[in-house]
XYZ file of C-alpha atoms in Angstrom:
649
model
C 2.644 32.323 20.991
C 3.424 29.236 19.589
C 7.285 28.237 19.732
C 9.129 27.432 16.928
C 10.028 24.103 15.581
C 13.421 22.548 17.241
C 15.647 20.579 15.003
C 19.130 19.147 14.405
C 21.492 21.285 12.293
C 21.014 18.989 9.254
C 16.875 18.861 9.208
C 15.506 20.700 6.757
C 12.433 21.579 8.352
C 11.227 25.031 9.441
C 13.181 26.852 12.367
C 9.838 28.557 13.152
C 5.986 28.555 13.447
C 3.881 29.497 10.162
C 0.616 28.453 9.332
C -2.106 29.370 6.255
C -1.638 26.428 3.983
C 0.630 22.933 3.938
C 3.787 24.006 5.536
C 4.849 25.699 8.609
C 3.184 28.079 10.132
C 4.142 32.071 9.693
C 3.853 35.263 12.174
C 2.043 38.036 10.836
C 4.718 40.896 12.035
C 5.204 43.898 9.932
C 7.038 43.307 7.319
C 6.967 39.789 6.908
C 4.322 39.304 4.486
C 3.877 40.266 0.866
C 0.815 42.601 0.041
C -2.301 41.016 -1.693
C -2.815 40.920 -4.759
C -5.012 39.678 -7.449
C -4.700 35.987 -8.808
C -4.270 36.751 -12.754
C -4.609 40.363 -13.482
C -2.845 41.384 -16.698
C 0.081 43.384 -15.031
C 0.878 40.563 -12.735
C 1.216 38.068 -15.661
C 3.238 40.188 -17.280
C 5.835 40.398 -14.626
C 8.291 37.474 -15.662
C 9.948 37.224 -11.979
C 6.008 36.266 -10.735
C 5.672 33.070 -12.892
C 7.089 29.829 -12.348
C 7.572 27.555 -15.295
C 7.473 23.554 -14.978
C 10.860 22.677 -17.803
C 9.030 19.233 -18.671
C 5.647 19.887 -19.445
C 5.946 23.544 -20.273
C 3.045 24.574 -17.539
C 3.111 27.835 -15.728
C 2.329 28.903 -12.572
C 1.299 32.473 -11.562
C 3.282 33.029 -7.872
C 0.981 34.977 -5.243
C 1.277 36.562 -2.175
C 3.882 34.595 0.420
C 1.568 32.374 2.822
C 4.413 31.295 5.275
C 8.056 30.767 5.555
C 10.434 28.964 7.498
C 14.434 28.533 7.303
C 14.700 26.435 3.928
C 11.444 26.972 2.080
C 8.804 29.650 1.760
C 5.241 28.938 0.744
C 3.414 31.098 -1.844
C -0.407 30.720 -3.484
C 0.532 29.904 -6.942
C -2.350 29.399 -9.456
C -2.085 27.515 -12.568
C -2.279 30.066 -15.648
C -4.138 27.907 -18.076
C -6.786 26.478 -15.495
C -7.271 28.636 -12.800
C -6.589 25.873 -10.032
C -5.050 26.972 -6.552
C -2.163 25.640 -4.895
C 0.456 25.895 -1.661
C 3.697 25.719 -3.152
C 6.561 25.446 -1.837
C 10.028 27.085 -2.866
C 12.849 25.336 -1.710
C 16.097 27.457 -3.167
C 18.636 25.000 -4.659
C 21.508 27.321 -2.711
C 19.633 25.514 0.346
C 19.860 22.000 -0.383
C 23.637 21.907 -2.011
C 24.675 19.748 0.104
C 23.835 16.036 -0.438
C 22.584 15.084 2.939
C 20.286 17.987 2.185
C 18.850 17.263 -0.838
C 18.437 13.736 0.027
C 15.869 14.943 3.061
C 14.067 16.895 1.110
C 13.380 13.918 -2.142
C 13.097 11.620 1.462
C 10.040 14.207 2.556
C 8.674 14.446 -1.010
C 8.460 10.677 -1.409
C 6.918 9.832 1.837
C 4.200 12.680 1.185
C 3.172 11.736 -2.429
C 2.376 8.154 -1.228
C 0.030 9.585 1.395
C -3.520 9.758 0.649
C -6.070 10.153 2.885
C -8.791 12.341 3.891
C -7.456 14.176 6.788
C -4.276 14.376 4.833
C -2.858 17.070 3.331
C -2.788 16.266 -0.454
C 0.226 16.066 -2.372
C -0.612 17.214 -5.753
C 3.521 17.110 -7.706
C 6.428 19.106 -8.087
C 9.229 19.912 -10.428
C 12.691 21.619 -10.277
C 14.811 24.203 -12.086
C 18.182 25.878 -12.525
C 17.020 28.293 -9.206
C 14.375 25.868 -6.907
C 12.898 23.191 -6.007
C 8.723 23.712 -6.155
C 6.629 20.945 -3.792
C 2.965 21.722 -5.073
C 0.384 21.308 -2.319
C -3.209 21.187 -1.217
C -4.546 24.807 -0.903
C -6.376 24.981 2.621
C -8.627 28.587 2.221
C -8.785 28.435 6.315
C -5.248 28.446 7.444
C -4.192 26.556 10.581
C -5.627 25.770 13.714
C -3.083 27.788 15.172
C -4.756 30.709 13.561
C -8.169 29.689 15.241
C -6.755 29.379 18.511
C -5.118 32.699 18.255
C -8.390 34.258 17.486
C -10.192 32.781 20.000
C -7.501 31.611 22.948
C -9.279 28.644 24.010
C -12.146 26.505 22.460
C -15.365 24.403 23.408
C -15.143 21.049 24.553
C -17.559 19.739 21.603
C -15.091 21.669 18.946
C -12.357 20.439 20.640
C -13.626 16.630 19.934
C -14.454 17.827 16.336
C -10.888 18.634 15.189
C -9.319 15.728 17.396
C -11.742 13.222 15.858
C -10.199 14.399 12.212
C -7.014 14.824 13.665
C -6.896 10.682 15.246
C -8.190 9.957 11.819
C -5.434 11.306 9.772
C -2.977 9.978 12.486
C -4.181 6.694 12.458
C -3.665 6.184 9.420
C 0.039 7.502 9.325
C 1.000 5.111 12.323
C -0.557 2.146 10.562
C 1.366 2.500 7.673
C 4.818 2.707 9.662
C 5.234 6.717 9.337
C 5.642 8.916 12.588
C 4.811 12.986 12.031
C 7.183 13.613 14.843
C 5.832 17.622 14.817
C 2.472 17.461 15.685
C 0.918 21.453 16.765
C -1.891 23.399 16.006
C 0.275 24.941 13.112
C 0.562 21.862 11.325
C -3.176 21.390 11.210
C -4.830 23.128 8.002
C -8.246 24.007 7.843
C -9.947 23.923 4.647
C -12.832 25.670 2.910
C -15.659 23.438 4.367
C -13.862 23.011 7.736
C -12.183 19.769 7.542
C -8.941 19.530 9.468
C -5.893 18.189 7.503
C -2.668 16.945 8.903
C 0.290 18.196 7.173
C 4.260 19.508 7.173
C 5.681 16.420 6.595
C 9.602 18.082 6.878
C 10.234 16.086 10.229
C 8.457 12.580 9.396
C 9.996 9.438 9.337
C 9.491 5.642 9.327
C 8.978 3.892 12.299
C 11.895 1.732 13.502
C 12.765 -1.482 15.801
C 13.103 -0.302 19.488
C 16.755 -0.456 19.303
C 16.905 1.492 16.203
C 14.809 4.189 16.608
C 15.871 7.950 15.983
C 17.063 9.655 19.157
C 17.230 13.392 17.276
C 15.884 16.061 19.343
C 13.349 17.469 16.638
C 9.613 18.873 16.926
C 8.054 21.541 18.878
C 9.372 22.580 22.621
C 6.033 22.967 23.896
C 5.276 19.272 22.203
C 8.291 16.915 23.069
C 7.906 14.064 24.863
C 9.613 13.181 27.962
C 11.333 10.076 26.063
C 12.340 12.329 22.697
C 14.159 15.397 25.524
C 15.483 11.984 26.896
C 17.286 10.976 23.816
C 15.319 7.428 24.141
C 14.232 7.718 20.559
C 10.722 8.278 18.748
C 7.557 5.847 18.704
C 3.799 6.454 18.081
C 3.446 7.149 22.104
C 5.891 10.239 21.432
C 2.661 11.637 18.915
C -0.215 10.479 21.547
C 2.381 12.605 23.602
C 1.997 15.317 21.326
C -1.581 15.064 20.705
C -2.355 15.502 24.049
C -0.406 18.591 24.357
C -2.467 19.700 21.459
C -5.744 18.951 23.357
C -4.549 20.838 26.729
C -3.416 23.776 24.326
C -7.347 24.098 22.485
C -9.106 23.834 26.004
C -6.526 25.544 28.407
C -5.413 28.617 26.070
C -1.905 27.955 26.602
C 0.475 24.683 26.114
C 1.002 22.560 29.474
C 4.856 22.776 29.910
C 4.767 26.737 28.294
C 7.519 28.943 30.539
C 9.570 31.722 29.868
C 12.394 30.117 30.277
C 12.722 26.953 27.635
C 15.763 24.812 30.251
C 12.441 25.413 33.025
C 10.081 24.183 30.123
C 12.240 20.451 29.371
C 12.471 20.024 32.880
C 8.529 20.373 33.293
C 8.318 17.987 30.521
C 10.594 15.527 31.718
C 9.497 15.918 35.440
C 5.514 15.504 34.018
C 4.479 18.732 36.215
C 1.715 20.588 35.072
C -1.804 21.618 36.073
C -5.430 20.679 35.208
C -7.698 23.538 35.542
C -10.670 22.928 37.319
C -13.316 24.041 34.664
C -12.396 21.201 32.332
C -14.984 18.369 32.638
C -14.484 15.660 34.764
C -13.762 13.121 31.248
C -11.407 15.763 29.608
C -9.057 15.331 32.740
C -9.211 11.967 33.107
C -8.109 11.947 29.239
C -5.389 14.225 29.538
C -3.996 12.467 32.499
C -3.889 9.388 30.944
C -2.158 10.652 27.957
C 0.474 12.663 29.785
C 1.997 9.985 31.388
C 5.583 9.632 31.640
C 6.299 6.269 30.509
C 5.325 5.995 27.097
C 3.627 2.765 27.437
C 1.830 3.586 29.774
C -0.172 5.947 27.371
C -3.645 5.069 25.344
C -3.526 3.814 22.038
C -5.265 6.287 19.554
C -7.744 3.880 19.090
C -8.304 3.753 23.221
C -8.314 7.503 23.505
C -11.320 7.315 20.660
C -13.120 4.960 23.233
C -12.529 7.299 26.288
C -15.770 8.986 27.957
C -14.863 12.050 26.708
C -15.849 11.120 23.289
C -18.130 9.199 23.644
C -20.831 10.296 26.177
C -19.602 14.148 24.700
C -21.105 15.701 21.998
C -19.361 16.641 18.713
C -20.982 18.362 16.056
C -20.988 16.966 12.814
C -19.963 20.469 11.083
C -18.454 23.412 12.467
C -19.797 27.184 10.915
C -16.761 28.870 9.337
C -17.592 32.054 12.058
C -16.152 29.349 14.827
C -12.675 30.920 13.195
C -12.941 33.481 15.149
C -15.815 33.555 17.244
C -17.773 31.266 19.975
C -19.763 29.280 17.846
C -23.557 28.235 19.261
C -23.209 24.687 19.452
C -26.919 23.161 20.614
C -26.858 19.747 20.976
C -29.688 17.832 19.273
C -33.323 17.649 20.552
C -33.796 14.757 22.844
C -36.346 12.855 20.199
C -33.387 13.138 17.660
C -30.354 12.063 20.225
C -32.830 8.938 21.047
C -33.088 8.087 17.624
C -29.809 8.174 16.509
C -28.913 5.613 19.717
C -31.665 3.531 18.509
C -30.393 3.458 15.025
C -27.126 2.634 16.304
C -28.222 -0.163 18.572
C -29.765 -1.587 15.421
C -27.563 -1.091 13.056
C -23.914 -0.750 14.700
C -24.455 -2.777 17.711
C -21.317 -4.840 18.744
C -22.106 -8.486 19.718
C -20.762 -9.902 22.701
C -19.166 -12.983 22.246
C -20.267 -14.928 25.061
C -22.893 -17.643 24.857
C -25.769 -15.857 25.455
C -25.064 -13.780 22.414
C -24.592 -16.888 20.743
C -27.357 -18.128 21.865
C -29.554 -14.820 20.892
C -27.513 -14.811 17.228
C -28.894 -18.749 17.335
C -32.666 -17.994 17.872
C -32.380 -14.601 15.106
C -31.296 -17.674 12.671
C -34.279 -19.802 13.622
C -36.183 -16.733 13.275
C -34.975 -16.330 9.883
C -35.359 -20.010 9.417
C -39.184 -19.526 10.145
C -39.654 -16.893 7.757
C -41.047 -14.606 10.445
C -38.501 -12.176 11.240
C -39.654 -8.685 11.541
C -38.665 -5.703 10.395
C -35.559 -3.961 12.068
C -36.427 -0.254 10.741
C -38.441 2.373 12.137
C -41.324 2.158 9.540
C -43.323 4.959 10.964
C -41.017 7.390 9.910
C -40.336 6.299 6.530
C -42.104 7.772 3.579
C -42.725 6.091 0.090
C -40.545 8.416 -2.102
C -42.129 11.205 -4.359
C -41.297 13.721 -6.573
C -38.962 16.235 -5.912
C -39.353 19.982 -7.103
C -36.452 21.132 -8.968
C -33.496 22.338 -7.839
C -33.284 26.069 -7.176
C -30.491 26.590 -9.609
C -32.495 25.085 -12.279
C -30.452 21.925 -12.956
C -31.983 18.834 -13.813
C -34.069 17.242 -10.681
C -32.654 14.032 -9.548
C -35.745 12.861 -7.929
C -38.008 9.041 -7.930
C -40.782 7.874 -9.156
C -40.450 4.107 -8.598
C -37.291 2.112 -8.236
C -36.277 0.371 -11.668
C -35.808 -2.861 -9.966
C -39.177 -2.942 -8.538
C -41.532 -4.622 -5.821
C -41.493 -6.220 -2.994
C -41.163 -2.524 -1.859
C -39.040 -1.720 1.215
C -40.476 0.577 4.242
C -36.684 0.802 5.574
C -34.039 3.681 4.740
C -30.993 2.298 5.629
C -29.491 -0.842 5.955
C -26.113 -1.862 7.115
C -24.047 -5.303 7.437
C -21.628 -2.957 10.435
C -22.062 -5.130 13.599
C -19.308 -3.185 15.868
C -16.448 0.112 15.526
C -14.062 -2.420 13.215
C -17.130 -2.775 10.550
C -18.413 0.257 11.005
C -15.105 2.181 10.455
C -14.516 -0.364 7.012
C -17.754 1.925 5.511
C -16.300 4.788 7.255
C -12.916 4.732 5.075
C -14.777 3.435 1.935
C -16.469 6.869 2.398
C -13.824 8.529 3.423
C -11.804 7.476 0.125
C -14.123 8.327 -2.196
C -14.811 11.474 -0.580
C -11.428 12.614 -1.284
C -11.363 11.314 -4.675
C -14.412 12.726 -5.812
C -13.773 16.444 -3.948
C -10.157 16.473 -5.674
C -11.489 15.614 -9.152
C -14.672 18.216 -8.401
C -12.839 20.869 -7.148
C -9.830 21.091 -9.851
C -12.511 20.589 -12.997
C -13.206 22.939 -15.706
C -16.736 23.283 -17.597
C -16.949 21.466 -20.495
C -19.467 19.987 -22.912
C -18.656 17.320 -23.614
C -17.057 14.238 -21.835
C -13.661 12.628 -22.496
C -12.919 9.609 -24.093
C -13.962 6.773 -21.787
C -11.865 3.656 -21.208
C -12.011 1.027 -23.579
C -12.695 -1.559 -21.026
C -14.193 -2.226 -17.726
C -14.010 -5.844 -17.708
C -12.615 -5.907 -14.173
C -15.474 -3.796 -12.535
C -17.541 -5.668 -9.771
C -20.922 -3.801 -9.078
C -24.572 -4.453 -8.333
C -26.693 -5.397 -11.009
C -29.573 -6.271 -9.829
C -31.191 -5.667 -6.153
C -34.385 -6.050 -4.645
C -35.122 -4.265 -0.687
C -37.115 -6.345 1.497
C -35.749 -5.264 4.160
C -39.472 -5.044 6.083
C -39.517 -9.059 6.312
C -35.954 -10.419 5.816
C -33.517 -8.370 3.943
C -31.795 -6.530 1.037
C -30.702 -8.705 -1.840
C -28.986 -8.490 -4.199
C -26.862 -9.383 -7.264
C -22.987 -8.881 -8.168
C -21.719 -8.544 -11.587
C -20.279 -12.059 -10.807
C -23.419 -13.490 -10.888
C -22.714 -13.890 -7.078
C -26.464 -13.551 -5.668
C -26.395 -12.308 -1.846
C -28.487 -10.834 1.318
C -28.181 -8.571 3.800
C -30.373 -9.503 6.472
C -32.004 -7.481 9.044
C -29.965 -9.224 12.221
C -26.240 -7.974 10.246
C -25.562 -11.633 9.105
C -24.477 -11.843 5.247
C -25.481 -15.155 2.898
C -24.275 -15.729 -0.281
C -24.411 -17.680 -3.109
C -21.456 -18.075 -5.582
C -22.203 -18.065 -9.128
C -22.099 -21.665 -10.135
C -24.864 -21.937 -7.275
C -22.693 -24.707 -5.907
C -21.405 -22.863 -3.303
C -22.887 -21.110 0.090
C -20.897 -18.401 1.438
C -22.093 -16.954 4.814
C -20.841 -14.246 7.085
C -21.933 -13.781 10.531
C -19.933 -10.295 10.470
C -17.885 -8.641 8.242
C -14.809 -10.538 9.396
C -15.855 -13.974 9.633
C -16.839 -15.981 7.025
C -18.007 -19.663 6.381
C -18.403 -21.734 3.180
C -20.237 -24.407 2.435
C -21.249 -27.024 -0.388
C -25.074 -26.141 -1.379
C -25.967 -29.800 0.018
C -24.306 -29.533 3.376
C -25.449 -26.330 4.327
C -26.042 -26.453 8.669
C -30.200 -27.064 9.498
C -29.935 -23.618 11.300
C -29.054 -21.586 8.388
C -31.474 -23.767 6.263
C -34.026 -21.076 6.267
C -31.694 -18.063 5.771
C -30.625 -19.794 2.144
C -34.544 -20.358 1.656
C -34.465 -16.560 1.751
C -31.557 -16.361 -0.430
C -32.795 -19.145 -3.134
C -36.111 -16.955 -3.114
C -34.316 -14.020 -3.773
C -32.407 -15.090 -6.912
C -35.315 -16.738 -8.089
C -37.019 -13.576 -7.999
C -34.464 -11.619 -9.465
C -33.524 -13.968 -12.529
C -37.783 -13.431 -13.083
C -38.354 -10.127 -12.736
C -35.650 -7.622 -13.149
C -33.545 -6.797 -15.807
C -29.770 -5.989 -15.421
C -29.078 -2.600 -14.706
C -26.857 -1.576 -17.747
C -24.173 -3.192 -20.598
C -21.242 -3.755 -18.446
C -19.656 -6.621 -18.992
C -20.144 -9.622 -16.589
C -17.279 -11.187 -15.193
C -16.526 -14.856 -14.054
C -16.448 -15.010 -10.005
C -13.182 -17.083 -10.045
C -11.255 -14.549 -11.970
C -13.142 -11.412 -10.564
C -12.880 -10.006 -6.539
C -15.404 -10.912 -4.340
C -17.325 -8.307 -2.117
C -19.844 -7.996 0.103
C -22.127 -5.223 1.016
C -21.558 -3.122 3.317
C -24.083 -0.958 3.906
C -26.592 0.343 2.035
C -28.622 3.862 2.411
C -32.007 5.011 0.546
C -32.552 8.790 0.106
C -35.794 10.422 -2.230
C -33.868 10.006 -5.347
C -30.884 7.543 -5.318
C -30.274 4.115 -4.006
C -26.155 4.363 -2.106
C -24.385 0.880 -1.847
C -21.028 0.693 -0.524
C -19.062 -2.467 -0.813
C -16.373 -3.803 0.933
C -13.687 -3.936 -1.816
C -13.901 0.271 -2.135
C -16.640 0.315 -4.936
C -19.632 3.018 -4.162
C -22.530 2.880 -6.429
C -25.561 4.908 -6.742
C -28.615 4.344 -8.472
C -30.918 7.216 -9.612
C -34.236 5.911 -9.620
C -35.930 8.480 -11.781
C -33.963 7.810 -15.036
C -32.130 4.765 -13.944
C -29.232 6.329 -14.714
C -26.118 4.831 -12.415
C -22.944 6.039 -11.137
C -20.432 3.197 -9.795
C -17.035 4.583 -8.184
C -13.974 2.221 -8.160
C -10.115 1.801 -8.258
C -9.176 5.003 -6.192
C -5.482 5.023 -8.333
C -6.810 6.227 -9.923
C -10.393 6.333 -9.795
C -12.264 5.106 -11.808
C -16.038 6.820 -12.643
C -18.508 4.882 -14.497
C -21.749 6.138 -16.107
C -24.766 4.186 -16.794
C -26.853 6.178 -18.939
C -30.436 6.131 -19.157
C -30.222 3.871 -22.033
C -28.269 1.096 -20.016
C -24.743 1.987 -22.588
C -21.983 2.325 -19.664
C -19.189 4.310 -19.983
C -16.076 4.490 -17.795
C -13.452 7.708 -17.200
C -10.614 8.222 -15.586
C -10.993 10.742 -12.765
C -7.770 12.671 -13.512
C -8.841 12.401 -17.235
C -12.277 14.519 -15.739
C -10.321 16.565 -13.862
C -7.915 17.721 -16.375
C -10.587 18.088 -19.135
C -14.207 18.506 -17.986
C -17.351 16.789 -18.481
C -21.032 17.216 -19.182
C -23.276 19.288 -17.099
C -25.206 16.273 -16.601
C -22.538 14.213 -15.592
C -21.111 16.985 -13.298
C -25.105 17.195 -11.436
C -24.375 13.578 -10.576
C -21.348 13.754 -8.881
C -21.994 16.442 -7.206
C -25.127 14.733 -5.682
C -22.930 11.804 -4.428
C -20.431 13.807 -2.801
C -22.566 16.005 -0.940
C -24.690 12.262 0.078
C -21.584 10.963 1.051
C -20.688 14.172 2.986
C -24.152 13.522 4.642
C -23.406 9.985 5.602
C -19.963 10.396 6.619
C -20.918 13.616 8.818
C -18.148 15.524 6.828
């Protein structure tokens, strides 16, 4: 079983394990769980003691069955009466925090997890206070914990195991890089939601990270967890989560913790003496891994981003979606056919290859210019198995098809499907968490919205909103061009490289990756990127000719507006998907030319090109809170399940 949470007399986190939704995990003993009920039947809505009342805004909450509890707080379901949405909440009882220290952990906790947002984060939705508690207001994860999948099953498969870690390093990442260490890392504290995404949450124990000399020396966390340096009193650091994560690994694939005794003085001494065992059924790269993150010496240990680069993810497979049935039994997890594992590495050797930075790469990069330059590069993308795009049946639920006919922004027409400007892992993961944002976004706005006929008021302006105008996909000869709402004209081109031209056509931007970037003076442009701006003049030529701007938005002047280059850019039967490199996702439906461009994040912003080019741009809370057309709806619900395709989610 997993042991409880250790702390200092003054934390306020939970003395032990619970699990179900954002908080601590619980133990299902007799007796310590409320019976089920119903969300809103009439009798339970008429029990006053069962609803919880915000004192600002006058909202009420509905307070179901207890999901876990701990020594401070216990966490209930609580559904909102007048829309039907589904939170975690968590009742803190103002007896519990009386005393200042107290309170100020718990606003210190609440702070730190409202400015969290990520996707492999659990989300902080808000909270409020009265005369008897304090209520925290969480993401609902449907799934429970991880803890509850490993007590179902005991141990799990090495591909699963990669799956949840993957999600896991993701979330964790992005803690560490913003100076926050979770300091209780354990299968309880991962939530599993509806679709099987892993989120990290139970922030009770967090804190920032400090200067080696004035780090936190608290004993706090997990027994089975702690780090040799924490039981040492040498204070916390990101190494003392790789520690933890780890621990978390060996748990998932072993069935039990590494340092787990039945005596906790025998356990601190394993940990601090490093003594466990490596059973000999793990694979040869899942010992190596473990090995090298249970090291005593904390620098000694791989960065996350190292551990991501280890054999054992990367020559292992990991699914790209786990069956809810893995929650409690062996799931069959067949690796993909041969012909489909070779194509993906080919697509990834075209598309996400990193260049080596000696001279012969230079060299190569060189002759793919003069290539370029000769007009006579070929294309990059596996025609054969391309198809021109036809008409799709409806859908079975009788909505609207969102299908092509021809692209609005016509010929030369491509024979490629995807595109991308990612050259190594840093690109590559700058889509990734473009994706990865407006995944969350969108899900949150989709999930919490109620029907409605109409939309809300849009915005009055959008005058700040950089997005693609105009494109043309040529990608079979040189590349896919295309033009900002700038007037910036730019191309992708087959090799990764990125040219530009700024919208006084004075200037020559060019990027040989994402991170580097030259500029020029149109007249002193280098004689081996001569014929790359041939292709880019010829381009814009062809654009100002022959295609019309894709909808009313206004047009903004490139010195005052952000500049942004594409990222990547993906071609399914019905919609175009660009995602650019300041956040902004936009998808064209080729059909009806009707556009969606996603922006902002805080909040988000959703605009709508209809079919007849008037834009319109909402608020995603605003859509949230009050609905929008069933039209509208079909659209967004298209681009999150593409983006769930592209981002393997």
């Amino acid at each position: 079983m997993e042991p409880a949470a250790f702390v200092c007399p003054q934390s306020l986190a939970s003395l032990e394990p619970r699990a179900w939704v954002p908080g601590r995990d619980s133990d299902s003993r007799a007796g310590t769980r409320e019976p089920e009920r119903g969300r809103l039947g009439a009798d339970s809505l008429l029990d006053p003691t069962r609803l919880i009342r915000d004192p600002q805004s006058g909202r009420t909450y509905h307070r179901g069955r207890l999901l876990g509890k701990g020594g401070f707080a216990r966490c209930y379901e609580a559904t909102d009466t007048s829309s039907g949405h589904t939170y975690a909440v968590k009742v803190i009882p103002q007896s519990r925090v009386a005393k200042p220290h107290q309170r100020e952990k718990i606003l210190q906790e609440i702070a730190l997890h409202r400015s969290l947002h990520h996707r492999h984060i659990v989300r902080f939705s808000h909270h409020f206070e009265d005369e008897g508690n304090i209520y925290i207001f969480l993401e609902y994860c449907s799934r429970k914990s991880l803890a509850h999948i490993w007590k179902a099953r005991h141990t799990l498969l090495e591909p699963e195991v990669r799956y949840y870690l993957r999600q896991v390093i993701a979330g964790l990442r992005y803690l560490h890089q913003r100076g926050v260490l979770h300091r209780d890392l354990k299968l309880g504290n991962f939530f599993i939601t509806e679709n099987m995404e892993l989120k990290l949450g139970d922030f009770g124990l967090a804190s920032r990270l400090e200067p080696q000399d004035r780090r936190k020396k608290t004993i706090c966390g997990t027994p089975n967890y702690l780090a040799p340096e924490v039981l040492l009193r040498q204070g916390h650091g990101p190494e003392s989560d790789v520690w933890s994560l780890g621990c978390v690994m060996y748990t998932l694939l072993c069935g039990n913790p590494p340092f787990e005794t039945a005596d906790l003085k025998e356990t601190y001494r394993c940990i601090k003496q490093v003594q466990y065992k490596l059973p000999t059924y793990l694979s040869v790269s899942a010992r190596h891994l473990l090995a090298a993150i249970l090291r005593p010496m904390p620098q000694d240990r791989p960065s996350l981003e190292e551990i991501l680069q280890h054999e054992f993810f990367t020559k292992g497979y990991t699914p790209a979606q786990l069956p809810p049935s893995s929650c409690t039994t062996v799931p069959d997890l067949t690796p993909p056919s041969p012909a489909q594992s070779l194509f993906t590495k080919v697509t990834k050797s075209l598309f996400g290859r990193k260049k080596n930075k000696s001279k012969t790469a230079l060299q190569e990069q060189d002759n793919l210019s003069r290539l370029v330059s000769d007009l006579v590069l070929t294309s990059i993308c596996p025609q054969s198995s391309f198809k021109e795009p036809r008409l799709a049946q409806e859908e079975t639920d009788g909505a609207p098809s969102l299908a092509e006919s021809a692209p609005e922004e016509g010929s030369p027409r491509s024979l490629a499907a995807m595109g991308s400007s990612c050259e190594g892992s840093e690109e590559c993961l700058t889509a990734a968490t473009v994706m990865e944002s407006a995944l969350c976004a969108l899900r949150n706005c989709l999930a919490f919205m109620p029907p409605a006929k109409q939309n809300p008021a849009p915005l009055a302006s959008s005058e700040h909103l950089l997005w693609v105008s105009k494109w043309v996909d040529y990608s079979n000869k040189y590349g896919f061009g295309y033009q900002l709402s700038s007037r910036r004209v730019a191309v992708l081109f087959n090799d990764g490289t990125h040219m530009a031209l700024s919208s006084s056509r004075k200037t020559v931007h060019y990027n040989p990756t994402n991170t580097k970037h030259f500029s020029f003076p149109v007249e002193a442009v280098p004689q081996q990127l001569q014929g790359q701006l041939g292709v880019l003049r010829y381009f814009a030529s062809y654009m100002d000719q022959n295609l019309m701007k894709g909808g009313d938005l206004p047009s903004m002047d490139e010195a005052e507006g952000p500049t942004a280059l594409l990222l990547q850019w993906v071609k399914t039967d019905q919609a175009l998907l660009l995602l650019l490199s300041d956040g902004t996702v936009q998808v064209n439906f080729y059909l009806d030319h009707i556009k969606l461009v996603l922006s902002g994040w805080e909040p988000l912003l959703i605009t709508f090109v209809t079919r007849d080019r008037q834009a319109r741009t909402y608020q995603a809370p605003h859509l949230q809170r009050l609905g929008c057309t069933p039209d509208l709806r079909l659209r967004l619900s298209y681009v999150l399940r593409l983006l769930r395709q592209r981002s393997g989610a």
